[in-house]
Structures are given as structure tokens and as C-alpha cells.
C-alpha positions as a Markdown table, in Angstrom:
| # | Residue | x | y | z |
|---|---|---|---|---|
| 1 | Met | 9.1 | 19.5 | 1.9 |
| 2 | Ala | 6.7 | 18.2 | 4.6 |
| 3 | Lys | 8.3 | 16.1 | 7.3 |
| 4 | Asn | 7.0 | 12.8 | 8.7 |
| 5 | Glu | 8.1 | 13.4 | 12.4 |
| 6 | Asn | 4.6 | 12.7 | 13.7 |
| 7 | Leu | 4.3 | 9.6 | 11.7 |
| 8 | His | 7.5 | 8.3 | 13.3 |
| 9 | Lys | 6.1 | 9.2 | 16.7 |
| 10 | Ala | 2.9 | 7.3 | 16.0 |
| 11 | Lys | 4.7 | 4.2 | 14.8 |
| 12 | Lys | 6.9 | 4.2 | 18.0 |
| 13 | Ala | 3.7 | 4.4 | 20.0 |
| 14 | Lys | 2.0 | 1.7 | 17.8 |
| 15 | Ala | -0.8 | 4.3 | 17.4 |
| 16 | Asp | -0.6 | 4.7 | 13.7 |
| 17 | Glu | -4.1 | 3.9 | 12.6 |
| 18 | Phe | -4.8 | 7.2 | 10.9 |
| 19 | Tyr | -8.3 | 7.6 | 9.5 |
| 20 | Thr | -8.5 | 7.9 | 5.7 |
| 21 | Gln | -10.4 | 10.6 | 3.9 |
| 22 | Leu | -13.5 | 9.5 | 2.0 |
| 23 | Ser | -12.3 | 11.3 | -1.1 |
| 24 | Asp | -9.1 | 9.2 | -1.2 |
| 25 | Ile | -11.1 | 6.0 | -0.8 |
| 26 | Glu | -13.5 | 7.0 | -3.6 |
| 27 | Asn | -10.6 | 8.0 | -5.9 |
| 28 | Glu | -9.0 | 4.6 | -5.6 |
| 29 | Cys | -12.0 | 2.2 | -5.3 |
| 30 | Lys | -13.7 | 3.6 | -8.4 |
| 31 | His | -11.1 | 1.6 | -10.5 |
| 32 | Tyr | -12.2 | -1.8 | -9.0 |
| 33 | Lys | -16.0 | -1.8 | -9.4 |
| 34 | Glu | -16.0 | -5.0 | -11.4 |
| 35 | His | -14.1 | -6.8 | -8.7 |
| 36 | Phe | -16.5 | -5.8 | -5.9 |
| 37 | Lys | -19.7 | -7.2 | -7.5 |
| 38 | Gly | -21.2 | -10.1 | -5.6 |
| 39 | Lys | -18.4 | -10.0 | -3.0 |
| 40 | Thr | -18.1 | -9.9 | 0.8 |
| 41 | Ile | -16.0 | -6.9 | 1.8 |
| 42 | Leu | -14.1 | -6.9 | 5.1 |
| 43 | Cys | -12.8 | -3.7 | 6.7 |
| 44 | Asn | -10.9 | -5.2 | 9.7 |
| 45 | Cys | -9.0 | -2.2 | 10.9 |
| 46 | Asp | -12.0 | 0.1 | 11.2 |
| 47 | Asp | -14.4 | 1.5 | 13.7 |
| 48 | Pro | -17.6 | 1.6 | 11.7 |
| 49 | Arg | -18.9 | 4.7 | 13.6 |
| 50 | Val | -16.1 | 6.8 | 12.3 |
| 51 | Ser | -14.5 | 4.8 | 9.4 |
| 52 | Asn | -14.9 | 6.2 | 5.9 |
| 53 | Phe | -14.2 | 2.7 | 4.6 |
| 54 | Phe | -17.4 | 1.4 | 6.2 |
| 55 | Phe | -19.2 | 4.6 | 5.1 |
| 56 | Tyr | -18.1 | 4.2 | 1.5 |
| 57 | Phe | -19.1 | 0.6 | 1.1 |
| 58 | Ser | -22.3 | 0.8 | 3.1 |
| 59 | Gln | -23.5 | 3.9 | 1.1 |
| 60 | Asn | -22.5 | 2.3 | -2.2 |
| 61 | Phe | -23.6 | -1.2 | -1.3 |
| 62 | Glu | -26.3 | -1.5 | -4.0 |
| 63 | Tyr | -24.3 | 0.5 | -6.6 |
| 64 | Leu | -21.3 | -1.9 | -6.2 |
| 65 | Gly | -23.5 | -4.9 | -6.1 |
| 66 | Leu | -22.0 | -6.2 | -2.8 |
| 67 | Lys | -23.0 | -9.4 | -1.1 |
| 68 | Lys | -22.0 | -8.4 | 2.4 |
| 69 | Leu | -20.0 | -5.8 | 4.3 |
| 70 | Ile | -18.2 | -6.7 | 7.6 |
| 71 | Ala | -16.2 | -4.2 | 9.7 |
| 72 | Thr | -14.4 | -4.8 | 13.0 |
| 73 | Cys | -14.0 | -2.3 | 15.8 |
| 74 | Tyr | -10.8 | -2.4 | 17.9 |
| 75 | Lys | -11.4 | -1.9 | 21.6 |
| 76 | Ser | -10.6 | 1.6 | 22.8 |
| 77 | Arg | -7.4 | 2.1 | 24.7 |
| 78 | Asp | -5.8 | 5.2 | 26.1 |
| 79 | Ile | -3.0 | 5.0 | 23.5 |
| 80 | Asn | -5.5 | 4.8 | 20.6 |
| 81 | Leu | -5.7 | 8.0 | 18.6 |
| 82 | Phe | -9.3 | 7.5 | 17.7 |
| 83 | Ser | -11.4 | 6.9 | 20.8 |
| 84 | Glu | -14.3 | 9.1 | 19.9 |
| 85 | Gly | -16.6 | 6.1 | 20.2 |
| 86 | Lys | -15.2 | 5.2 | 23.6 |
| 87 | Ala | -15.7 | 1.5 | 22.8 |
| 88 | Glu | -15.3 | -0.5 | 26.0 |
| 89 | Lys | -15.8 | -3.7 | 24.0 |
| 90 | Ala | -14.7 | -4.7 | 20.5 |
| 91 | Val | -17.5 | -5.3 | 18.1 |
| 92 | Tyr | -18.0 | -6.4 | 14.5 |
| 93 | Ile | -20.8 | -5.1 | 12.3 |
| 94 | Val | -22.4 | -6.9 | 9.4 |
| 95 | Tyr | -24.4 | -5.0 | 6.8 |
| 96 | Glu | -26.2 | -6.8 | 4.0 |
| 97 | Gly | -27.9 | -3.9 | 2.2 |
| 98 | Asp | -31.0 | -1.8 | 2.2 |
| 99 | Lys | -33.9 | -3.9 | 3.6 |
| 100 | Asn | -36.8 | -1.3 | 3.8 |
| 101 | Gly | -36.3 | 0.5 | 0.5 |
| 102 | Asn | -35.5 | 4.0 | 1.9 |
| 103 | His | -32.0 | 4.0 | 0.4 |
| 104 | Lys | -30.4 | 4.7 | 3.7 |
| 105 | Val | -28.2 | 2.7 | 6.1 |
| 106 | Asp | -30.5 | 2.3 | 9.2 |
| 107 | Asp | -29.5 | 1.1 | 12.6 |
| 108 | Ser | -32.0 | -1.7 | 12.3 |
| 109 | Glu | -30.2 | -3.0 | 9.2 |
| 110 | Leu | -26.8 | -3.3 | 11.1 |
| 111 | Asp | -26.1 | -6.5 | 12.8 |
| 112 | Ile | -23.8 | -5.6 | 15.7 |
| 113 | Lys | -22.1 | -8.3 | 17.7 |
| 114 | Glu | -19.6 | -8.2 | 20.5 |
| 115 | Leu | -16.2 | -9.8 | 20.1 |
| 116 | Gln | -14.7 | -11.8 | 22.9 |
| 117 | His | -11.3 | -10.1 | 22.6 |
| 118 | Asp | -10.0 | -6.7 | 21.6 |
| 119 | Gly | -10.6 | -6.9 | 17.8 |
| 120 | Asp | -7.0 | -7.3 | 16.8 |
| 121 | Phe | -6.8 | -8.7 | 13.3 |
| 122 | Arg | -4.5 | -11.4 | 14.5 |
| 123 | Ser | -7.0 | -12.9 | 17.0 |
| 124 | Asp | -8.7 | -16.2 | 16.2 |
| 125 | Glu | -12.2 | -14.7 | 16.0 |
| 126 | Cys | -11.0 | -12.0 | 13.6 |
| 127 | Lys | -9.4 | -14.7 | 11.5 |
| 128 | Glu | -12.8 | -16.4 | 11.3 |
| 129 | Leu | -14.3 | -13.2 | 9.9 |
| 130 | Leu | -11.4 | -13.0 | 7.4 |
| 131 | Lys | -12.2 | -16.4 | 6.1 |
| 132 | Gln | -15.7 | -15.1 | 5.2 |
| 133 | Ala | -14.4 | -12.3 | 3.2 |
| 134 | Asp | -13.6 | -12.1 | -0.5 |
| 135 | Ile | -11.8 | -8.8 | -0.5 |
| 136 | Val | -10.2 | -6.8 | 2.3 |
| 137 | Val | -10.1 | -3.0 | 2.0 |
| 138 | Thr | -8.7 | -0.9 | 4.8 |
| 139 | Asn | -5.8 | 1.2 | 6.1 |
| 140 | Pro | -3.9 | -1.2 | 8.4 |
| 141 | Pro | -1.4 | 0.0 | 11.0 |
| 142 | Phe | 1.9 | 0.9 | 9.2 |
| 143 | Ser | 3.9 | -0.6 | 12.1 |
| 144 | Leu | 2.3 | -4.0 | 11.5 |
| 145 | Phe | 2.3 | -3.9 | 7.7 |
| 146 | Arg | 4.5 | -7.0 | 7.2 |
| 147 | Glu | 2.4 | -9.1 | 9.5 |
| 148 | Tyr | -0.8 | -7.8 | 8.1 |
| 149 | Val | 0.1 | -8.6 | 4.5 |
| 150 | Ala | 1.5 | -12.0 | 5.5 |
| 151 | Gln | -1.9 | -12.9 | 6.9 |
| 152 | Leu | -3.7 | -11.9 | 3.8 |
| 153 | Ile | -1.4 | -14.0 | 1.7 |
| 154 | Glu | -1.7 | -17.0 | 4.1 |
| 155 | Tyr | -5.5 | -16.9 | 3.7 |
| 156 | Asp | -5.3 | -16.3 | 0.0 |
| 157 | Lys | -7.3 | -13.1 | 0.1 |
| 158 | Lys | -7.8 | -10.4 | -2.4 |
| 159 | Phe | -7.1 | -6.9 | -1.0 |
| 160 | Leu | -6.8 | -3.2 | -1.5 |
| 161 | Ile | -4.9 | -1.6 | 1.4 |
| 162 | Ile | -2.9 | 1.6 | 2.2 |
| 163 | Gly | 0.7 | 1.3 | 3.0 |
| 164 | His | 3.9 | 3.4 | 3.0 |
| 165 | Gln | 6.2 | 3.4 | 0.0 |
| 166 | Asn | 9.0 | 2.3 | 2.3 |
| 167 | Ala | 7.2 | -1.1 | 2.6 |
| 168 | Ile | 8.4 | -1.8 | -1.0 |
| 169 | Lys | 11.9 | -2.2 | 0.5 |
| 170 | Tyr | 10.8 | -4.8 | 3.1 |
| 171 | Lys | 12.2 | -8.1 | 2.0 |
| 172 | Glu | 8.9 | -9.8 | 2.6 |
| 173 | Ile | 6.9 | -7.3 | 0.5 |
| 174 | Phe | 9.6 | -6.9 | -2.2 |
| 175 | Arg | 9.6 | -10.6 | -2.8 |
| 176 | Leu | 5.8 | -10.5 | -3.4 |
| 177 | Leu | 6.2 | -7.6 | -5.8 |
| 178 | Lys | 9.0 | -9.4 | -7.6 |
| 179 | Glu | 7.0 | -12.5 | -8.0 |
| 180 | Asn | 4.0 | -10.5 | -9.3 |
| 181 | Lys | 1.8 | -11.6 | -6.5 |
| 182 | Ile | 1.0 | -8.0 | -5.4 |
| 183 | Trp | 1.4 | -4.6 | -7.0 |
| 184 | Leu | 0.7 | -0.9 | -6.5 |
| 185 | Gly | -2.7 | 0.7 | -7.1 |
| 186 | Tyr | -3.5 | 4.0 | -8.6 |
| 187 | Gly | -2.1 | 5.9 | -5.6 |
| 188 | Phe | -2.5 | 9.2 | -3.9 |
| 189 | Lys | -2.2 | 12.5 | -5.8 |
| 190 | Gly | 1.3 | 13.8 | -5.4 |
| 191 | Gly | 2.3 | 10.7 | -3.5 |
| 192 | Ala | 1.1 | 12.1 | -0.2 |
| 193 | Gly | -2.1 | 11.7 | 1.8 |
| 194 | His | -3.9 | 13.7 | 4.5 |
| 195 | Phe | -5.2 | 11.5 | 7.3 |
| 196 | Ile | -7.6 | 12.5 | 10.1 |
| 197 | Ser | -5.4 | 12.6 | 13.2 |
| 198 | Lys | -5.0 | 14.1 | 16.6 |
| 199 | Tyr | -1.3 | 14.7 | 16.0 |
| 200 | Gln | -0.3 | 18.2 | 15.2 |
| 201 | Asp | 0.2 | 18.7 | 11.5 |
| 202 | Ile | 3.6 | 20.3 | 10.8 |
| 203 | Ala | 3.2 | 20.3 | 7.0 |
| 204 | Thr | 4.0 | 23.4 | 5.1 |
| 205 | Ala | 1.3 | 26.1 | 5.0 |
| 206 | Gly | 0.2 | 25.2 | 1.5 |
| 207 | Asp | -0.4 | 21.5 | 2.6 |
| 208 | His | -1.7 | 22.1 | 6.1 |
| 209 | Arg | -5.3 | 20.9 | 6.8 |
| 210 | Glu | -6.8 | 21.4 | 10.2 |
| 211 | Gly | -7.3 | 18.1 | 12.1 |
| 212 | Met | -5.2 | 16.1 | 9.7 |
| 213 | Ile | -1.6 | 14.9 | 9.3 |
| 214 | Arg | 0.1 | 14.9 | 6.0 |
| 215 | Val | 2.1 | 11.7 | 5.2 |
| 216 | Ser | 4.3 | 11.7 | 2.2 |
| 217 | Gly | 5.1 | 8.4 | 0.4 |
| 218 | Val | 1.8 | 6.6 | 1.0 |
| 219 | Thr | 0.3 | 4.4 | -1.7 |
| 220 | Trp | -2.1 | 1.6 | -2.2 |
| 221 | Phe | -1.1 | -2.1 | -2.4 |
| 222 | Thr | -3.3 | -4.6 | -4.0 |
| 223 | Asn | -3.6 | -7.9 | -5.9 |
| 224 | Leu | -6.7 | -6.8 | -7.8 |
| 225 | Glu | -6.1 | -6.3 | -11.5 |
| 226 | His | -6.4 | -2.8 | -12.8 |
| 227 | Asp | -5.6 | -1.0 | -16.1 |
| 228 | Lys | -2.9 | 1.3 | -14.8 |
| 229 | Arg | -0.4 | -1.4 | -14.1 |
| 230 | His | -0.5 | -2.5 | -17.8 |
| 231 | Glu | 0.1 | 1.0 | -19.2 |
| 232 | Lys | 3.3 | 1.1 | -21.2 |
| 233 | Leu | 6.0 | 3.5 | -20.0 |
| 234 | Ile | 7.1 | 5.6 | -22.9 |
| 235 | Leu | 10.9 | 5.6 | -23.2 |
| 236 | Tyr | 12.7 | 8.2 | -25.2 |
| 237 | Lys | 16.3 | 8.4 | -23.9 |
| 238 | Glu | 19.2 | 6.7 | -25.6 |
| 239 | Tyr | 22.1 | 4.8 | -24.0 |
| 240 | Asn | 25.3 | 6.3 | -25.4 |
| 241 | Pro | 28.2 | 5.8 | -22.9 |
| 242 | Glu | 30.8 | 6.9 | -25.4 |
| 243 | Glu | 29.3 | 10.4 | -25.9 |
| 244 | Asn | 27.9 | 10.8 | -22.3 |
| 245 | Pro | 29.6 | 8.3 | -19.9 |
| 246 | Glu | 28.3 | 10.2 | -16.9 |
| 247 | Glu | 24.7 | 9.8 | -17.7 |
| 248 | Tyr | 24.4 | 6.1 | -16.9 |
| 249 | Pro | 27.4 | 5.1 | -14.8 |
| 250 | Lys | 28.0 | 1.5 | -13.8 |
| 251 | Tyr | 28.0 | 0.5 | -10.2 |
| 252 | Asp | 31.3 | -0.3 | -8.5 |
| 253 | Asn | 29.8 | -3.5 | -6.9 |
| 254 | Tyr | 26.9 | -4.6 | -9.1 |
| 255 | Asp | 26.9 | -5.5 | -12.8 |
| 256 | Ala | 24.2 | -2.9 | -13.7 |
| 257 | Ile | 23.9 | 0.8 | -14.7 |
| 258 | Glu | 22.4 | 3.5 | -12.6 |
| 259 | Val | 19.2 | 5.2 | -13.8 |
| 260 | Ser | 18.4 | 7.8 | -11.2 |
| 261 | Lys | 15.0 | 8.8 | -12.5 |
| 262 | Thr | 12.3 | 6.4 | -13.9 |
| 263 | Lys | 11.6 | 8.7 | -16.8 |
| 264 | Asp | 15.3 | 8.4 | -17.9 |
| 265 | Ile | 15.2 | 4.6 | -18.5 |
| 266 | Pro | 17.0 | 4.2 | -21.8 |
| 267 | Met | 14.9 | 2.7 | -24.6 |
| 268 | Asp | 17.9 | 0.9 | -26.2 |
| 269 | Tyr | 19.6 | -0.8 | -23.2 |
| 270 | Asp | 18.9 | -4.5 | -22.7 |
| 271 | Gly | 21.0 | -5.0 | -19.6 |
| 272 | Val | 20.3 | -4.7 | -15.9 |
| 273 | Met | 19.4 | -1.3 | -14.6 |
| 274 | Gly | 19.2 | 0.1 | -11.1 |
| 275 | Val | 16.2 | 2.4 | -10.6 |
| 276 | Pro | 14.7 | 4.2 | -7.6 |
| 277 | Val | 11.9 | 2.6 | -5.5 |
| 278 | Thr | 9.4 | 5.0 | -7.0 |
| 279 | Phe | 9.7 | 3.0 | -10.3 |
| 280 | Met | 7.2 | 0.6 | -8.9 |
| 281 | Asp | 4.5 | 3.1 | -9.5 |
| 282 | Lys | 5.2 | 2.7 | -13.2 |
| 283 | Phe | 6.0 | -1.0 | -13.3 |
| 284 | Asn | 4.4 | -2.9 | -16.1 |
| 285 | Pro | 5.0 | -6.6 | -15.9 |
| 286 | Glu | 4.7 | -7.0 | -19.6 |
| 287 | Gln | 7.4 | -4.3 | -20.2 |
| 288 | Phe | 9.9 | -5.0 | -17.4 |
| 289 | Glu | 11.3 | -7.8 | -15.4 |
| 290 | Ile | 12.3 | -7.2 | -11.8 |
| 291 | Ile | 15.7 | -8.9 | -11.2 |
| 292 | Gly | 16.3 | -8.0 | -7.6 |
| 293 | Met | 17.2 | -5.2 | -5.2 |
| 294 | Ala | 20.4 | -3.7 | -3.7 |
| 295 | Glu | 19.8 | -5.0 | -0.2 |
| 296 | Asp | 21.0 | -3.0 | 2.8 |
| 297 | Asn | 21.1 | -5.7 | 5.3 |
| 298 | Gly | 23.5 | -8.0 | 3.6 |
| 299 | Lys | 20.9 | -10.6 | 2.6 |
| 300 | Gly | 21.9 | -10.3 | -1.1 |
| 301 | Leu | 18.5 | -10.0 | -2.8 |
| 302 | Ser | 20.4 | -8.7 | -5.8 |
| 303 | Gly | 19.7 | -11.7 | -8.1 |
| 304 | Ala | 22.4 | -13.6 | -10.0 |
| 305 | Glu | 22.0 | -11.4 | -13.1 |
| 306 | Ala | 22.8 | -8.3 | -11.2 |
| 307 | Glu | 25.9 | -9.9 | -9.7 |
| 308 | Trp | 26.9 | -8.5 | -6.3 |
| 309 | Asp | 30.6 | -8.5 | -5.4 |
| 310 | Gly | 29.7 | -9.4 | -1.8 |
| 311 | Leu | 31.5 | -6.4 | -0.3 |
| 312 | Asn | 28.9 | -3.7 | 0.2 |
| 313 | Pro | 25.1 | -4.5 | -0.2 |
| 314 | His | 24.4 | -0.9 | -1.1 |
| 315 | Ala | 24.7 | 0.1 | -4.8 |
| 316 | Ile | 28.0 | 2.0 | -5.0 |
| 317 | Ile | 29.1 | 4.6 | -7.6 |
| 318 | Asn | 32.7 | 6.0 | -7.4 |
| 319 | Gly | 32.8 | 4.9 | -3.8 |
| 320 | Lys | 29.5 | 6.6 | -2.9 |
| 321 | Ala | 26.5 | 4.6 | -1.6 |
| 322 | Met | 23.3 | 5.2 | -3.4 |
| 323 | Tyr | 19.8 | 5.1 | -1.9 |
| 324 | Lys | 17.9 | 1.8 | -2.3 |
| 325 | Arg | 17.9 | 0.6 | -5.9 |
| 326 | Ile | 15.7 | -2.0 | -7.6 |
| 327 | Phe | 17.3 | -3.9 | -10.4 |
| 328 | Ile | 15.2 | -4.3 | -13.6 |
| 329 | Arg | 15.5 | -5.3 | -17.2 |
| 330 | Lys | 13.4 | -4.6 | -20.2 |
| 331 | Lys | 11.5 | -7.6 | -21.6 |
């Protein structure tokens, strides 16, 4: 199994703006074409000179029927992983499509303007650019994911962004998922992505790619509708505690049963079930209701219908603490 040691190092250094492969952007964005038509797209964590997000939307501007494309460049710093451009000033670039009919993105068609500050998405001038956008598409810094999503929600923006699966467990993000305000996209093949990086890739030989770092558990977060989230999960297992009491044990401290694998959700159980975080990739809001989550910081996000005894916020079975569990119930 590949390790994420370099990811943790990058997060500690706040230098976690890994560049996304064009193929991964294409594979996800192809499912949202109808959402992009006539819209202004903002890529506000991207240096357009090397960003594949800017490349994808500029090259497919007419095909997608875009209105405008805006990308912001963060000012180069020594700590920044991606300083190929050596930008001494932060800039933003506006592209409004092919003007001369040569079907290319020419320099003369790019409106490049300097920013007064460093291009941080939290700055006032970048917020003004955010106000112009209809949809934000980018790979924001994982270390600032909570703050980044909070800003998108505050400004009521549609978005398609990359984040780590661990973000599902953040109380701020989980609450949005539970309230059906955001959801997961189609995702990365195998639940892992290779990102262009200057960190050494320590992935196993079969997964190693020169000049890239493999990060497991990455996914797409969005509030754009897509077909996958309405696909019904086929259930085939039966709940039979008399014949097989060990298959779906009850928690010591929550009024719910343990389902350790999403595929094993019983088709004939109507009570509350604890499922792994990876369930969210299969979550269909017409098929399931999210009750809450076994909270590991004592905040008690368990929900009244998965009653918590107040002693240990982890889900416990026979005295053993389980990994994070989300509580669901079939509709």
C-alpha cells in the first residue's frame, strides 16, 4: 500500500498545492458539460502557465460554450513547490475565447492583469473575482480545505474541487454532506491520484510515476448535479442476527449495527447502521438518509436516532473502538 508521508510533509509546510493531471481533469469534467454552458469559470488556485485546469477550459472553451475563464496566479515564494514561472507578482488572467478564428489560445487573447497582493483566495481582490464566477473548478490546498469550502458556501458558488477523503470527517464538511448541500463527484480511479510534484514519490513500483506523487484517498467534491449520485446501490445481503449474530454486531455505545463494508449493507434492515466513510462514494439521497457520525472529538454529531451513551464518542464493539463511522438508514 502506498504511503502518504510526503503529503503530510507538504501539509505541514503549507506547500500542498499539487498540480493535477490533465487526464484526471478531463475524466471528471466530462460529466458536467451541461453545467458549464454559458458560465464564467474561475480557477483561483492555479498558475495559468502550468495549470492543467486553465489549459483544459481554455482549450475546450468553445466546445463547452463558456462565457469567460478566469485564473489567478499565486505569487512565487521559496516554500512554493511550483515556482517554474518565477512570478514576482501575482496576476489574474481572463480568457473570453478565440477571437481570430485560428482555434488556438493566443497570447493576444489573454487579458493579463497584476494583483495588488499575493493572489491568496482569501484576499479582497480575489473575492471580487469570485463574485464574477458562476462555477469554481480547481485543486485547492488540502491544508486550507475547510476555509476554502466555507468561502464557496458563503458566496453561494457552484464548484467542482479536489479534496481528500479525510475531509468527509471534518465536522464543517460532514454537516454540508448530511444536509445534501454538497456531495462527491465521480472520483479518481482506484481512489488515488498522481499529482505533479517536486516531492520524491515513494509509491510502490507499480504505482510510481516519475515527477509525480501518489496520494491515496483523493476525490472530487461538488454541488453540481450528476447522474452517479442517483444510481441505486444494489443490496443483496440479509439481516439475520439469530443465525449469524457476528455479521452485524450492535455497538456498545450507539443504538446502531455495524456494517464494515458498503457492499454488505443489508437489504431488509430498517434501523440505523454504521458504515465506513467510503460509503459516501455510493451515497444516493433517494435511497439513504444520513443520520449522523460517530464523532471523535466529543461533539456528539451522532444524531438523536443513533443515540450515543455519552461515554466514548468512537463507535465501540465489545470494548474495541472502530474507525470513524457514518450513521445511515434506508429510506
